[in-house]
Amino acid sequence: IGVNANSNYGRALELFCDRFLAAVTSRTTVIVIGDGRNNYFPAKAHKLADVRRRARRVLWLNPESPGAWGIGDSAMREYEPHCDRVVVAQNLESLRTVVDELVL
């Protein structure tokens, strides 16, 4: 998206499914990076559910703490049930921990 554009996770998930869902297999790990703030666009969490049904696992790396999820334009409470894990990743140390878990 452009610097001045608003994020729209529902649209991004829809496009991902339309273009790449067939490539997702039981050997695929899907990683979503972002705050889940959808700017009041439809969340389309069912699209993430479609990805989860095909993938080995779905991980979401979110810089916001869970206390902010579901407040305002946050759709994380809708997306969370379709993730194997949601990780609060606010710095390099938290990212390193996630990478270590993926590799080991």
PDB file of C-alpha atoms in Angstrom:
ATOM      1  CA  ILE A   1       0.000   0.000   0.000  1.00  0.00           C
ATOM      2  CA  GLY A   2       1.050   3.570  -0.450  1.00  0.00           C
ATOM      3  CA  VAL A   3       2.437   5.551   2.458  1.00  0.00           C
ATOM      4  CA  ASN A   4      -0.751   7.603   2.664  1.00  0.00           C
ATOM      5  CA  ALA A   5      -3.122   4.650   2.181  1.00  0.00           C
ATOM      6  CA  ASN A   6      -4.954   2.861   4.978  1.00  0.00           C
ATOM      7  CA  SER A   7      -4.296  -0.811   5.633  1.00  0.00           C
ATOM      8  CA  ASN A   8      -7.069  -3.211   4.703  1.00  0.00           C
ATOM      9  CA  TYR A   9      -6.240  -6.706   5.964  1.00  0.00           C
ATOM     10  CA  GLY A  10      -9.536  -8.087   4.677  1.00  0.00           C
ATOM     11  CA  ARG A  11      -8.697  -7.039   1.142  1.00  0.00           C
ATOM     12  CA  ALA A  12      -5.126  -8.305   1.490  1.00  0.00           C
ATOM     13  CA  LEU A  13      -6.387 -11.696   2.706  1.00  0.00           C
ATOM     14  CA  GLU A  14      -8.906 -11.840  -0.112  1.00  0.00           C
ATOM     15  CA  LEU A  15      -6.219 -11.102  -2.708  1.00  0.00           C
ATOM     16  CA  PHE A  16      -3.866 -13.630  -1.124  1.00  0.00           C
ATOM     17  CA  CYS A  17      -6.535 -16.322  -1.316  1.00  0.00           C
ATOM     18  CA  ASP A  18      -7.465 -15.447  -4.882  1.00  0.00           C
ATOM     19  CA  ARG A  19      -3.855 -15.498  -6.065  1.00  0.00           C
ATOM     20  CA  PHE A  20      -1.977 -17.931  -3.825  1.00  0.00           C
ATOM     21  CA  LEU A  21      -4.274 -20.171  -1.766  1.00  0.00           C
ATOM     22  CA  ALA A  22      -3.669 -23.121  -4.098  1.00  0.00           C
ATOM     23  CA  ALA A  23       0.045 -22.914  -3.281  1.00  0.00           C
ATOM     24  CA  VAL A  24      -0.569 -23.251   0.477  1.00  0.00           C
ATOM     25  CA  THR A  25      -0.114 -26.850   1.620  1.00  0.00           C
ATOM     26  CA  SER A  26       0.250 -28.820   4.825  1.00  0.00           C
ATOM     27  CA  ARG A  27       3.958 -27.987   4.628  1.00  0.00           C
ATOM     28  CA  THR A  28       3.393 -24.208   4.503  1.00  0.00           C
ATOM     29  CA  THR A  29       3.897 -21.799   7.374  1.00  0.00           C
ATOM     30  CA  VAL A  30       2.081 -18.519   6.735  1.00  0.00           C
ATOM     31  CA  ILE A  31       3.377 -15.502   8.627  1.00  0.00           C
ATOM     32  CA  VAL A  32       1.324 -12.307   8.843  1.00  0.00           C
ATOM     33  CA  ILE A  33       3.112  -9.205  10.069  1.00  0.00           C
ATOM     34  CA  GLY A  34       1.103  -6.227  11.225  1.00  0.00           C
ATOM     35  CA  ASP A  35      -1.103  -4.684  13.855  1.00  0.00           C
ATOM     36  CA  GLY A  36      -4.416  -6.006  12.528  1.00  0.00           C
ATOM     37  CA  ARG A  37      -5.871  -2.503  12.437  1.00  0.00           C
ATOM     38  CA  ASN A  38      -8.212  -2.685   9.509  1.00  0.00           C
ATOM     39  CA  ASN A  39      -9.326   0.963   9.380  1.00  0.00           C
ATOM     40  CA  TYR A  40     -12.950  -0.134   9.735  1.00  0.00           C
ATOM     41  CA  PHE A  41     -12.900  -2.127   6.492  1.00  0.00           C
ATOM     42  CA  PRO A  42     -14.493  -5.609   6.616  1.00  0.00           C
ATOM     43  CA  ALA A  43     -12.107  -8.024   8.372  1.00  0.00           C
ATOM     44  CA  LYS A  44     -12.933 -10.998   6.125  1.00  0.00           C
ATOM     45  CA  ALA A  45     -11.547 -13.312   8.815  1.00  0.00           C
ATOM     46  CA  HIS A  46     -13.103 -16.240   6.931  1.00  0.00           C
ATOM     47  CA  LYS A  47     -10.316 -15.775   4.357  1.00  0.00           C
ATOM     48  CA  LEU A  48      -7.708 -16.313   7.074  1.00  0.00           C
ATOM     49  CA  ALA A  49      -9.701 -19.391   8.116  1.00  0.00           C
ATOM     50  CA  ASP A  50      -9.399 -20.664   4.523  1.00  0.00           C
ATOM     51  CA  VAL A  51      -5.630 -20.208   4.714  1.00  0.00           C
ATOM     52  CA  ARG A  52      -5.482 -21.954   8.104  1.00  0.00           C
ATOM     53  CA  ARG A  53      -7.365 -25.001   6.810  1.00  0.00           C
ATOM     54  CA  ARG A  54      -4.684 -25.565   4.181  1.00  0.00           C
ATOM     55  CA  ALA A  55      -1.520 -24.447   6.000  1.00  0.00           C
ATOM     56  CA  ARG A  56       0.639 -26.302   8.469  1.00  0.00           C
ATOM     57  CA  ARG A  57       0.421 -23.251  10.707  1.00  0.00           C
ATOM     58  CA  VAL A  58      -0.420 -19.571  10.687  1.00  0.00           C
ATOM     59  CA  LEU A  59       1.622 -17.169  12.802  1.00  0.00           C
ATOM     60  CA  TRP A  60       0.776 -13.511  13.273  1.00  0.00           C
ATOM     61  CA  LEU A  61       3.467 -11.105  14.449  1.00  0.00           C
ATOM     62  CA  ASN A  62       1.799  -8.060  15.963  1.00  0.00           C
ATOM     63  CA  PRO A  63       3.555  -5.032  17.475  1.00  0.00           C
ATOM     64  CA  GLU A  64       0.542  -4.206  19.670  1.00  0.00           C
ATOM     65  CA  SER A  65      -0.141  -5.704  23.067  1.00  0.00           C
ATOM     66  CA  PRO A  66      -3.303  -7.856  23.418  1.00  0.00           C
ATOM     67  CA  GLY A  67      -4.959  -5.156  25.525  1.00  0.00           C
ATOM     68  CA  ALA A  68      -5.270  -3.029  22.363  1.00  0.00           C
ATOM     69  CA  TRP A  69      -6.788  -5.801  20.243  1.00  0.00           C
ATOM     70  CA  GLY A  70     -10.450  -5.356  19.466  1.00  0.00           C
ATOM     71  CA  ILE A  71     -10.415  -1.668  20.365  1.00  0.00           C
ATOM     72  CA  GLY A  72     -11.236   0.889  17.697  1.00  0.00           C
ATOM     73  CA  ASP A  73     -10.344  -0.391  14.252  1.00  0.00           C
ATOM     74  CA  SER A  74      -8.425  -3.439  15.506  1.00  0.00           C
ATOM     75  CA  ALA A  75      -9.694  -6.695  13.970  1.00  0.00           C
ATOM     76  CA  MET A  76      -7.214  -8.892  15.858  1.00  0.00           C
ATOM     77  CA  ARG A  77      -9.933 -10.543  17.963  1.00  0.00           C
ATOM     78  CA  GLU A  78     -11.499 -11.713  14.687  1.00  0.00           C
ATOM     79  CA  TYR A  79      -8.197 -12.936  13.234  1.00  0.00           C
ATOM     80  CA  GLU A  80      -6.748 -14.525  16.373  1.00  0.00           C
ATOM     81  CA  PRO A  81      -8.926 -17.700  16.362  1.00  0.00           C
ATOM     82  CA  HIS A  82      -7.569 -18.560  12.907  1.00  0.00           C
ATOM     83  CA  CYS A  83      -3.933 -18.363  13.992  1.00  0.00           C
ATOM     84  CA  ASP A  84      -1.924 -21.094  15.614  1.00  0.00           C
ATOM     85  CA  ARG A  85      -0.082 -18.397  17.437  1.00  0.00           C
ATOM     86  CA  VAL A  86      -0.103 -14.620  17.721  1.00  0.00           C
ATOM     87  CA  VAL A  87       3.178 -13.189  18.942  1.00  0.00           C
ATOM     88  CA  VAL A  88       3.658  -9.681  20.250  1.00  0.00           C
ATOM     89  CA  ALA A  89       6.795  -8.630  18.415  1.00  0.00           C
ATOM     90  CA  GLN A  90       7.837  -5.139  19.401  1.00  0.00           C
ATOM     91  CA  ASN A  91      11.614  -5.376  19.125  1.00  0.00           C
ATOM     92  CA  LEU A  92      14.481  -7.408  17.697  1.00  0.00           C
ATOM     93  CA  GLU A  93      14.646  -9.696  20.739  1.00  0.00           C
ATOM     94  CA  SER A  94      11.034 -10.799  20.327  1.00  0.00           C
ATOM     95  CA  LEU A  95      11.609 -11.344  16.606  1.00  0.00           C
ATOM     96  CA  ARG A  96      14.720 -13.414  17.349  1.00  0.00           C
ATOM     97  CA  THR A  97      12.704 -15.613  19.693  1.00  0.00           C
ATOM     98  CA  VAL A  98      10.110 -16.275  16.983  1.00  0.00           C
ATOM     99  CA  VAL A  99      12.784 -17.079  14.400  1.00  0.00           C
ATOM    100  CA  ASP A 100      14.517 -19.438  16.836  1.00  0.00           C
ATOM    101  CA  GLU A 101      11.222 -21.270  17.441  1.00  0.00           C
ATOM    102  CA  LEU A 102      10.578 -21.586  13.711  1.00  0.00           C
ATOM    103  CA  VAL A 103      14.010 -22.998  12.980  1.00  0.00           C
ATOM    104  CA  LEU A 104      14.211 -25.409  15.918  1.00  0.00           C
TER     105      LEU A 104
END
